[in-house]
Short mmCIF file of C-alpha atoms in Angstrom, two decimals:
data_model
loop_
_atom_site.label_atom_id
_atom_site.label_comp_id
_atom_site.label_asym_id
_atom_site.label_seq_id
_atom_site.Cartn_x
_atom_site.Cartn_y
_atom_site.Cartn_z
CA MET A 21 5.77 21.49 -36.88
CA ALA A 22 2.63 23.94 -37.28
CA LEU A 23 0.08 25.08 -35.06
CA SER A 24 -3.35 23.75 -36.46
CA ALA A 25 -6.61 23.64 -35.21
CA PRO A 26 -9.30 21.46 -37.09
CA ARG A 27 -12.72 21.26 -36.27
CA PRO A 28 -13.79 17.63 -36.42
CA GLY A 29 -16.08 16.76 -39.24
CA ALA A 30 -14.86 19.87 -41.78
CA THR A 31 -12.35 20.76 -44.45
CA HIS A 32 -10.43 23.83 -43.36
CA LEU A 33 -8.11 25.87 -46.05
CA ALA A 34 -5.00 26.54 -44.52
CA THR A 35 -2.63 28.95 -44.63
CA LYS A 36 1.08 28.80 -43.41
CA VAL A 37 2.16 32.03 -41.42
CA GLU A 38 5.70 32.78 -40.14
CA LEU A 39 6.30 34.46 -37.23
CA THR A 40 9.10 36.72 -36.28
CA ILE A 41 9.45 37.87 -32.52
CA SER A 42 11.50 41.01 -31.00
CA CYS A 43 11.43 42.43 -27.61
CA ASN A 44 12.52 46.42 -26.39
CA ASN A 45 13.30 47.51 -22.93
CA LEU A 46 12.72 44.08 -21.09
CA MET A 47 13.38 44.42 -17.50
CA ASP A 48 16.75 43.16 -15.69
CA MET A 49 16.14 40.47 -13.21
CA ASP A 50 20.27 39.77 -13.25
CA VAL A 51 22.39 40.92 -10.55
CA PHE A 52 25.57 41.24 -12.48
CA SER A 53 24.58 41.11 -16.38
CA LYS A 54 21.76 41.62 -18.02
CA SER A 55 18.55 39.02 -18.89
CA ASP A 56 18.60 35.68 -20.79
CA PRO A 57 15.48 36.27 -22.38
CA LEU A 58 13.18 33.61 -24.44
CA CYS A 59 10.04 33.61 -25.87
CA ALA A 60 7.69 30.92 -25.81
CA LEU A 61 4.53 30.83 -27.23
CA TYR A 62 1.39 28.81 -26.41
CA ILE A 63 -1.63 28.05 -27.92
CA ASN A 64 -5.71 28.32 -26.27
CA THR A 65 -6.82 25.18 -27.35
CA SER A 66 -10.26 25.19 -24.90
CA GLY A 67 -11.12 27.55 -22.57
CA SER A 68 -8.34 28.30 -19.95
CA HIS A 69 -6.13 25.14 -21.34
CA TRP A 70 -2.96 26.50 -23.21
CA HIS A 71 -0.54 24.44 -24.69
CA GLU A 72 3.17 24.86 -25.78
CA PHE A 73 3.78 25.12 -29.55
CA GLY A 74 7.56 26.02 -29.05
CA ARG A 75 10.61 28.60 -28.15
CA THR A 76 12.66 30.83 -29.45
CA GLU A 77 16.70 30.51 -28.87
CA MET A 78 17.31 32.00 -25.46
CA ILE A 79 19.98 35.29 -26.35
CA LEU A 80 22.07 36.16 -23.47
CA ASN A 81 22.69 39.16 -21.58
CA CYS A 82 20.71 41.54 -23.78
CA LEU A 83 17.72 43.13 -23.05
CA ASN A 84 16.15 44.33 -26.82
CA PRO A 85 16.62 40.92 -28.63
CA ARG A 86 15.85 40.27 -32.38
CA PHE A 87 14.84 36.55 -32.21
CA SER A 88 16.06 34.53 -35.22
CA LYS A 89 13.81 31.08 -34.28
CA LYS A 90 10.69 32.02 -36.15
CA PHE A 91 7.55 30.42 -35.54
CA VAL A 92 5.41 28.08 -38.11
CA ILE A 93 1.82 28.81 -37.70
CA ASP A 94 -1.56 27.54 -39.64
CA TYR A 95 -3.72 30.17 -40.01
CA TYR A 96 -7.60 30.07 -40.57
CA PHE A 97 -9.51 32.81 -41.20
CA GLU A 98 -12.56 31.56 -40.18
CA MET A 99 -11.53 30.33 -36.82
CA VAL A 100 -10.50 32.52 -33.48
CA GLN A 101 -6.86 31.62 -32.95
CA LYS A 102 -6.27 32.62 -29.25
CA LEU A 103 -2.52 32.94 -29.05
CA LYS A 104 0.09 33.61 -25.64
CA PHE A 105 3.54 35.08 -26.00
CA CYS A 106 5.34 34.21 -22.63
CA VAL A 107 9.10 35.82 -21.92
CA TYR A 108 11.53 34.31 -19.49
CA ASP A 109 14.93 35.52 -18.45
CA ILE A 110 16.57 32.24 -18.38
CA ASP A 111 18.21 31.37 -15.27
CA ASN A 112 19.29 27.56 -15.20
CA ASN A 113 20.16 24.33 -18.06
CA THR A 114 16.48 22.46 -16.88
CA TYR A 115 13.59 22.43 -19.82
CA ASP A 116 10.78 23.79 -17.31
CA LEU A 117 10.34 27.83 -17.52
CA SER A 118 8.90 27.81 -13.92
CA ASP A 119 12.15 28.41 -11.95
CA ASP A 120 12.74 31.14 -14.80
CA ASP A 121 11.98 34.48 -13.92
CA PHE A 122 8.96 35.78 -15.61
CA LEU A 123 9.33 38.99 -17.88
CA GLY A 124 6.24 39.61 -19.24
CA GLU A 125 3.40 38.50 -21.41
CA LEU A 126 1.34 39.16 -24.40
CA GLU A 127 -2.05 37.12 -25.21
CA CYS A 128 -4.05 38.02 -28.57
CA THR A 129 -5.13 36.43 -31.61
CA LEU A 130 -3.59 35.50 -34.87
CA GLY A 131 -6.06 37.25 -36.37
CA GLN A 132 -4.72 40.59 -34.78
CA ILE A 133 -1.58 39.60 -35.91
CA VAL A 134 -1.96 39.47 -39.56
CA SER A 135 -4.00 42.25 -39.88
CA ASN A 136 -1.70 44.21 -38.47
CA LYS A 137 1.32 42.92 -40.56
CA GLU A 138 3.57 43.85 -37.69
CA MET A 139 1.76 44.69 -34.21
CA THR A 140 3.74 45.96 -31.27
CA ARG A 141 2.28 45.64 -27.45
CA PRO A 142 3.40 45.98 -24.08
CA LEU A 143 4.32 43.03 -22.21
CA LEU A 144 2.46 42.66 -18.94
CA LEU A 145 2.74 40.49 -16.01
CA ARG A 146 0.28 37.78 -15.05
CA ASN A 147 -1.65 40.44 -12.38
CA LYS A 148 -1.74 42.44 -15.69
CA ARG A 149 0.50 45.13 -14.54
CA PRO A 150 2.68 46.41 -17.34
CA ALA A 151 6.07 44.63 -16.76
CA GLY A 152 8.05 47.72 -16.72
CA HIS A 153 8.71 49.47 -20.21
CA GLY A 154 8.77 45.91 -22.13
CA THR A 155 7.35 45.63 -25.54
CA ILE A 156 7.20 42.65 -27.97
CA THR A 157 6.80 42.69 -32.09
CA VAL A 158 5.56 40.38 -33.10
CA PHE A 159 6.02 39.98 -37.46
CA ALA A 160 3.55 37.94 -39.77
CA GLU A 161 4.54 37.14 -42.75
CA GLU A 162 2.57 34.40 -45.03
CA ILE A 163 4.66 31.24 -46.53
CA THR A 164 3.52 31.39 -49.94
CA ASP A 165 6.96 29.44 -51.35
CA ASN A 166 9.31 27.14 -49.75
CA ARG A 167 12.15 26.93 -51.40
CA VAL A 168 15.25 27.88 -49.56
CA ALA A 169 18.96 29.59 -50.06
CA ASP A 170 21.72 27.10 -48.87
CA PHE A 171 24.63 29.43 -48.30
CA GLU A 172 28.44 28.63 -47.27
CA VAL A 173 30.04 31.82 -46.23
CA CYS A 174 33.40 32.80 -44.81
CA ALA A 175 35.25 36.01 -44.12
CA HIS A 176 39.32 37.17 -44.78
CA HIS A 177 40.89 39.53 -43.03
CA LEU A 178 39.24 40.56 -40.01
CA ASP A 179 39.76 43.30 -37.95
CA LYS A 180 40.99 42.38 -34.30
CA LYS A 181 38.73 43.91 -31.59
CA TYR A 182 40.34 42.48 -28.83
CA PHE A 183 44.43 42.43 -28.78
CA TRP A 184 44.94 40.36 -31.45
CA TRP A 185 41.70 38.49 -31.97
CA SER A 186 38.61 38.66 -32.74
CA ASP A 187 35.22 36.11 -32.73
CA PRO A 188 33.42 36.24 -35.26
CA PHE A 189 29.53 35.55 -36.05
CA LEU A 190 26.86 36.80 -38.61
CA GLU A 191 23.44 38.50 -38.92
CA PHE A 192 22.06 38.45 -42.33
CA TYR A 193 18.97 41.17 -42.31
CA ARG A 194 15.96 41.73 -44.96
CA GLN A 195 14.70 44.84 -45.79
CA THR A 196 11.37 45.76 -44.55
CA GLU A 197 9.29 48.79 -45.06
CA THR A 198 9.84 49.33 -41.24
CA GLY A 199 14.04 48.77 -41.07
CA TRP A 200 16.24 45.83 -40.91
CA GLN A 201 14.76 42.21 -39.91
CA LEU A 202 17.09 39.95 -38.33
CA ALA A 203 16.73 36.79 -41.22
CA HIS A 204 19.57 34.55 -39.87
CA ARG A 205 22.05 34.57 -37.06
CA THR A 206 25.27 32.48 -37.69
CA GLU A 207 27.29 30.55 -34.71
CA VAL A 208 30.26 32.08 -33.13
CA ILE A 209 33.94 31.14 -33.89
CA LYS A 210 36.52 31.69 -31.94
CA ASN A 211 39.51 33.41 -32.29
CA ASN A 212 39.79 33.67 -36.23
CA LEU A 213 40.42 36.15 -38.27
CA ASN A 214 39.43 34.54 -41.01
CA PRO A 215 36.48 32.16 -40.01
CA THR A 216 34.63 29.75 -42.11
CA TRP A 217 31.03 29.64 -41.22
CA ARG A 218 28.86 26.14 -41.40
CA PRO A 219 27.26 25.94 -43.76
CA PHE A 220 23.50 27.21 -43.32
CA ARG A 221 19.93 27.36 -44.81
CA VAL A 222 17.24 30.20 -45.47
CA SER A 223 14.09 30.55 -46.83
CA LEU A 224 14.13 33.27 -50.06
CA ARG A 225 11.33 34.55 -48.23
CA SER A 226 12.98 35.89 -44.81
CA LEU A 227 16.10 36.93 -46.91
CA CYS A 228 14.43 39.05 -49.64
CA GLY A 229 11.25 39.02 -49.79
CA GLY A 230 11.95 36.95 -52.65
CA ASP A 231 12.98 40.02 -55.03
CA VAL A 232 16.50 39.20 -55.84
CA GLU A 233 17.43 42.82 -56.20
CA LYS A 234 16.28 43.96 -52.87
CA PRO A 235 18.91 44.77 -50.83
CA ILE A 236 20.31 42.28 -48.09
CA LYS A 237 22.37 43.49 -44.93
CA VAL A 238 24.88 41.50 -43.54
CA ASP A 239 27.05 42.61 -40.20
CA CYS A 240 29.68 41.32 -38.80
CA TYR A 241 30.24 41.18 -35.31
CA ASP A 242 32.87 39.97 -32.86
CA TYR A 243 30.90 38.17 -29.93
CA HIS A 244 30.95 39.41 -26.08
CA ILE A 245 29.53 37.27 -23.48
CA SER A 246 28.07 40.85 -21.78
CA GLY A 247 25.85 41.05 -24.89
CA SER A 248 27.50 44.07 -25.77
CA HIS A 249 29.01 42.97 -29.26
CA ASP A 250 31.22 44.97 -31.28
CA LEU A 251 30.51 45.32 -34.99
CA ILE A 252 33.25 44.49 -37.28
CA GLY A 253 31.72 46.15 -40.53
CA SER A 254 28.66 45.99 -42.49
CA CYS A 255 28.16 45.59 -46.01
CA LYS A 256 25.36 44.82 -48.68
CA ALA A 257 24.43 43.01 -51.40
CA THR A 258 21.00 41.53 -53.72
CA LEU A 259 20.70 38.11 -53.60
CA ALA A 260 20.73 38.18 -57.34
CA GLU A 261 24.68 39.58 -57.01
CA MET A 262 25.26 36.94 -53.83
CA GLN A 263 23.92 34.07 -56.77
CA GLN A 264 27.90 34.94 -58.48
CA GLY A 265 29.74 33.26 -56.16
CA SER A 266 30.38 29.63 -56.42
CA HIS A 267 33.58 27.56 -54.66
CA PHE A 268 35.69 27.82 -57.06
CA SER A 269 35.42 31.76 -57.63
CA PRO A 270 33.73 33.47 -54.45
CA VAL A 271 32.24 36.83 -54.47
CA GLU A 272 33.25 38.94 -52.46
CA PHE A 273 31.94 41.95 -50.60
CA GLU A 274 34.11 44.71 -48.41
CA CYS A 275 33.23 44.56 -44.48
CA VAL A 276 33.09 48.32 -43.98
CA ASN A 277 32.99 49.99 -40.51
CA PRO A 278 30.67 53.44 -40.72
CA LYS A 279 32.59 54.81 -37.43
CA LYS A 280 36.50 54.21 -39.38
CA PHE A 281 35.16 54.81 -43.23
CA LYS A 282 36.43 58.72 -42.76
CA LYS A 283 40.06 57.52 -41.33
CA LYS A 284 43.06 58.16 -43.82
CA ASN A 285 43.65 55.02 -45.90
CA TYR A 286 40.87 53.03 -44.57
CA LYS A 287 40.15 50.39 -47.07
CA ASN A 288 38.08 48.33 -45.02
CA SER A 289 37.65 46.16 -41.91
CA GLY A 290 38.00 42.44 -43.56
CA VAL A 291 36.06 40.93 -46.63
CA ILE A 292 32.52 38.82 -46.71
CA CYS A 293 33.09 35.53 -48.87
CA ILE A 294 29.89 34.09 -50.29
CA LYS A 295 30.60 30.65 -51.94
CA ARG A 296 26.97 28.84 -52.61
CA CYS A 297 24.00 30.57 -53.05
CA PRO A 298 21.09 29.90 -55.55
CA GLY A 299 17.49 30.25 -56.98
CA ASN A 300 14.67 32.70 -58.41
CA ILE A 301 11.05 32.98 -57.14
CA LEU A 302 7.83 34.20 -57.82
CA LYS A 303 5.38 36.04 -56.36
CA GLU A 304 1.76 35.43 -56.60
CA PHE A 305 -0.74 37.13 -54.01
CA THR A 306 -3.12 35.06 -52.30
CA PHE A 307 -6.41 36.88 -49.73
CA LEU A 308 -3.68 36.88 -46.62
CA ASP A 309 -1.79 38.99 -49.06
CA TYR A 310 -4.87 41.76 -49.06
CA ILE A 311 -5.49 41.24 -45.55
CA MET A 312 -1.88 42.31 -44.52
CA GLY A 313 -1.43 45.02 -47.52
CA GLY A 314 -4.06 46.78 -45.40
CA CYS A 315 -7.54 45.68 -46.81
CA GLN A 316 -10.55 46.31 -43.86
CA ILE A 317 -13.58 43.89 -43.88
CA ASN A 318 -16.92 45.81 -43.75
CA PHE A 319 -18.55 43.47 -41.94
CA THR A 320 -22.80 44.26 -42.21
CA LEU A 321 -24.78 41.99 -40.89
CA CYS A 322 -27.92 40.89 -41.99
CA ILE A 323 -30.37 38.95 -39.45
CA LEU A 324 -31.63 35.98 -41.10
CA HIS A 325 -33.42 33.09 -40.80
CA LEU A 326 -32.13 29.86 -39.15
CA SER A 327 -33.84 26.30 -38.79
CA SER A 328 -33.57 24.41 -35.76
CA ALA A 329 -30.34 22.51 -38.19
CA GLY A 330 -28.46 25.19 -37.67
CA PRO A 331 -27.48 28.58 -39.27
CA GLN A 332 -28.22 28.86 -43.00
CA ILE A 333 -28.23 31.54 -46.46
CA ALA A 334 -32.13 32.14 -45.40
CA ILE A 335 -34.21 34.51 -43.78
CA ASP A 336 -34.62 37.07 -41.14
CA PHE A 337 -37.25 38.94 -39.14
CA THR A 338 -40.29 36.79 -40.97
CA GLY A 339 -42.89 35.51 -38.72
CA SER A 340 -41.52 31.83 -39.99
CA ASN A 341 -39.36 32.12 -37.26
CA GLY A 342 -42.59 31.39 -34.61
CA ASP A 343 -43.25 34.06 -32.19
CA PRO A 344 -40.41 35.31 -30.04
CA ARG A 345 -42.17 35.23 -27.39
CA THR A 346 -42.31 31.04 -26.97
CA PRO A 347 -39.56 29.03 -26.66
CA GLY A 348 -40.49 27.12 -29.84
CA SER A 349 -39.05 30.42 -31.58
CA LEU A 350 -35.80 31.14 -33.19
CA HIS A 351 -35.88 34.35 -31.69
CA TYR A 352 -36.81 33.32 -28.10
CA ILE A 353 -34.75 35.52 -25.63
CA ASN A 354 -34.26 32.65 -23.74
CA PRO A 355 -32.82 34.15 -19.77
CA GLU A 356 -30.40 30.96 -19.64
CA GLY A 357 -28.49 31.24 -23.06
CA TYR A 358 -28.10 32.49 -26.60
CA ASN A 359 -30.51 31.64 -28.78
CA GLU A 360 -29.79 30.85 -32.21
CA TYR A 361 -29.24 33.97 -33.81
CA GLN A 362 -27.17 35.26 -30.70
CA THR A 363 -24.99 32.37 -30.70
CA ALA A 364 -24.44 33.02 -34.85
CA ILE A 365 -23.97 36.90 -34.11
CA TRP A 366 -21.06 35.47 -31.78
CA ALA A 367 -19.71 33.09 -33.80
CA VAL A 368 -19.45 35.43 -36.95
CA GLY A 369 -18.75 38.62 -35.50
CA ASN A 370 -15.37 36.93 -32.61
CA VAL A 371 -13.76 36.09 -36.54
CA ILE A 372 -14.44 39.36 -38.25
CA GLN A 373 -13.48 41.80 -35.73
CA ASP A 374 -10.25 41.55 -36.27
CA TYR A 375 -9.73 42.49 -39.55
CA ASP A 376 -12.11 45.98 -38.67
CA SER A 377 -9.59 48.48 -38.16
CA ASN A 378 -12.25 50.59 -36.96
CA LYS A 379 -14.91 48.50 -34.75
CA MET A 380 -17.99 49.53 -36.01
CA PHE A 381 -20.71 46.78 -37.60
CA PRO A 382 -23.85 48.91 -38.40
CA VAL A 383 -26.29 45.99 -38.37
CA PHE A 384 -29.31 45.88 -40.71
CA GLY A 385 -32.99 43.60 -40.35
CA PHE A 386 -35.57 42.96 -42.86
CA GLY A 387 -38.57 41.67 -43.58
CA ALA A 388 -40.35 43.03 -40.06
CA GLN A 389 -43.51 45.51 -39.22
CA VAL A 390 -40.87 48.62 -37.91
CA PRO A 391 -42.49 51.42 -35.50
CA PRO A 392 -43.92 54.01 -35.91
CA SER A 393 -45.58 53.24 -39.25
CA TRP A 394 -45.50 49.61 -38.73
CA GLN A 395 -44.62 49.20 -42.77
CA VAL A 396 -43.26 46.39 -43.65
CA SER A 397 -38.91 47.30 -44.24
CA HIS A 398 -36.62 45.25 -45.98
CA GLU A 399 -33.83 47.28 -44.98
CA PHE A 400 -34.05 48.84 -41.17
CA PRO A 401 -31.11 49.44 -39.01
CA VAL A 402 -31.46 47.61 -35.87
CA ASN A 403 -30.65 50.68 -33.15
CA PHE A 404 -33.29 52.50 -35.30
CA ASN A 405 -31.73 55.20 -36.18
CA PRO A 406 -30.51 55.40 -40.20
CA SER A 407 -27.83 57.94 -40.29
CA ASN A 408 -25.55 55.97 -37.38
CA PRO A 409 -26.41 52.64 -37.92
CA PHE A 410 -23.36 51.08 -36.34
CA CYS A 411 -23.29 49.24 -33.14
CA ALA A 412 -19.65 49.57 -30.72
CA GLY A 413 -19.29 47.11 -27.68
CA LYS A 414 -18.35 48.17 -24.12
CA THR A 415 -14.66 47.82 -25.29
CA ASN A 416 -12.52 48.19 -28.17
CA ARG A 417 -12.18 43.78 -28.18
CA VAL A 418 -15.23 43.05 -27.82
CA VAL A 419 -17.23 44.75 -30.52
CA VAL A 420 -19.95 42.05 -30.63
CA GLU A 421 -21.50 42.93 -27.08
CA GLY A 422 -22.52 46.09 -28.98
CA VAL A 423 -23.81 43.88 -31.82
CA VAL A 424 -26.12 41.36 -29.59
CA GLN A 425 -27.57 43.99 -27.18
CA ALA A 426 -29.27 46.00 -30.48
CA TYR A 427 -30.30 43.11 -31.58
CA GLN A 428 -31.95 42.52 -27.62
CA GLN A 429 -33.83 46.10 -27.62
CA CYS A 430 -34.33 45.73 -31.49
CA LEU A 431 -36.60 42.37 -31.15
CA PRO A 432 -39.58 43.26 -28.58
CA GLN A 433 -40.05 46.58 -31.16
CA LEU A 434 -40.82 44.54 -34.13
CA LYS A 435 -43.64 42.81 -35.68
CA LEU A 436 -42.44 39.73 -37.63
CA TRP A 437 -44.01 39.67 -41.16
CA GLY A 438 -42.50 39.02 -44.64
CA PRO A 439 -42.14 38.25 -47.29
CA THR A 440 -38.51 37.39 -48.02
CA ASN A 441 -36.68 40.19 -49.16
CA PHE A 442 -32.78 40.63 -48.75
CA SER A 443 -31.90 42.35 -51.97
CA PRO A 444 -31.63 45.94 -50.30
CA ILE A 445 -29.59 44.38 -47.48
CA ILE A 446 -27.12 43.58 -51.26
CA ASN A 447 -27.33 47.10 -52.65
CA HIS A 448 -26.62 48.85 -49.21
CA ALA A 449 -23.31 46.73 -49.12
CA ALA A 450 -22.60 47.71 -52.63
CA CYS A 451 -22.69 51.38 -51.62
CA PHE A 452 -20.09 51.16 -48.92
CA ALA A 453 -17.91 48.98 -51.43
CA ARG A 454 -18.61 52.10 -54.17
CA GLN A 455 -17.79 54.50 -51.18
CA ALA A 456 -14.80 52.79 -50.50
CA MET A 457 -13.04 52.86 -54.02
CA GLN A 458 -13.82 56.51 -54.59
CA GLN A 459 -12.24 57.12 -51.36
CA ASN A 460 -9.15 54.42 -52.66
CA ILE A 461 -9.58 52.58 -49.62
CA ALA A 462 -8.43 48.94 -49.44
CA SER A 463 -11.58 47.15 -48.56
CA VAL A 464 -13.71 43.93 -48.49
CA CYS A 465 -17.39 44.90 -48.29
CA GLY A 466 -20.60 42.54 -48.33
CA PRO A 467 -23.24 41.15 -46.06
CA THR A 468 -22.09 38.63 -44.16
CA ILE A 469 -25.21 35.82 -44.22
CA ILE A 470 -25.95 34.23 -40.90
#
C-alpha cells in the first residue's frame, strides 16, 4: 500500500519512496524492563485531520530500535505532503494506541525527508516539549526497481550462548554512506544450533542498493527477551558471492565473533549457509536521485500577470493588471484575504522551500516604473536592494512569509507600466546557474513563473 494524494482534475506523476525508521534514546516507560516501541505513520488529509497510514513492528525491551518494516509512499514533487511519525510504548495486545504510553512524535513534510535523504530530529511530546533525549531518524530511498531476492538460509554448529543452547536469529545489513542499515530480520528459532529459517523475500534495493559487489553484513544473535541479545558472530559477503549457492551446494560463510577472534585455536562461531539467492540489477538515475544526491533548487520568483481564470505563464507588474487600489485588480491588497499573486506565491513557495537549503529567495519584478528615477525596469528586486535581493521569513521553516511581506511593501511604491519583457529575468537565473557550476555546487536554477 502506498500513500497517495491525487488532486481532482489533474494528472500527477508519482515516485514511490521507501522510508526506513530508527530511534535513539527513547524514554523508558516500563518499571521492570525497557520500553517496547512501535512507530505509527500518519498523513495529513486536510487541516488538522490525520489518517493512520501504517505501523512498524513492535520491538521488545529496546530504547534504540531499528525497525525492519518500512513505509512505501507516493511522492509528488509539486505537493506539500505533511507526515507525522508517532512512537509508542506498547503495553497490551489491543490495536488501539490511545491506551499505550506516548514516547514522542515528529511532524515534517515528505519533501524535507527526500531532500535530506537521511534526517534525524528530536522527538517532541504533544505539548511540543522534548521527549527526553529521544530522536528519530528517517531514511528515504526512491524505489526504481521492483525486483526482489528470495532467500533460503540456514546455519550449522552455532556457538552455545546459554549453557547448552542458543535461540538464533539473523539480521541482514546494507552498507550506506552513514553506516550499516537494517534490511531484514529473520524470526527467532528456539533452542537450535543448526537452524533453518523460513524462506524470506527482500528487495535488492534494500539489501545492496542494486550493486551486486557491495558488501552485505549478516549478524547472528542469540535472542534474549530483555532485548540485550548476544552476538554469536558476523559475516560479510557480496550479493554476487551469495548468488553462487544452491540447494545442492549451498555457499558457506564463516560466522566470526570479533571478541573471540584473537583466542588461540578459535576458528569460527558457526557457519551461515545461503541456499538460494537470485538476480542482477541496473540503476537508472531519476529526478529524485538528484534531489537526494544534494541538488539544491534555487528559487527565483518572477511576479507575473495572472488572469481571473487562475495562474498563467504570462506577465508581471504591467498596467494590464489594473489599478492595485481597486478590487478588480489582480494586485489588489485585500484586507480580508489574499489576492491572486499572494495565493500563487504561497502555493509555489511552500513546495519549493523544502529543497533550498539556505532558505533565502531572491524575488524580482518587472514591467513597472521604479522609484526614484521612475524609469521602466524589467529586472528589479522587490525589496529595492540590488546587492541583497533575498527575502527571508520570520522562521526558517516558513520562508514564504518574507516573500509575501516584501511583495506587499513593494507594490504601493510602484507605477504599473509596460511592456511585457521577462528576458532579463531569464538571463539573471542563467547567471545564478553559471556561478553554481563554477563553484561545483549541485543545483537547479531557474525562475519560477507564476
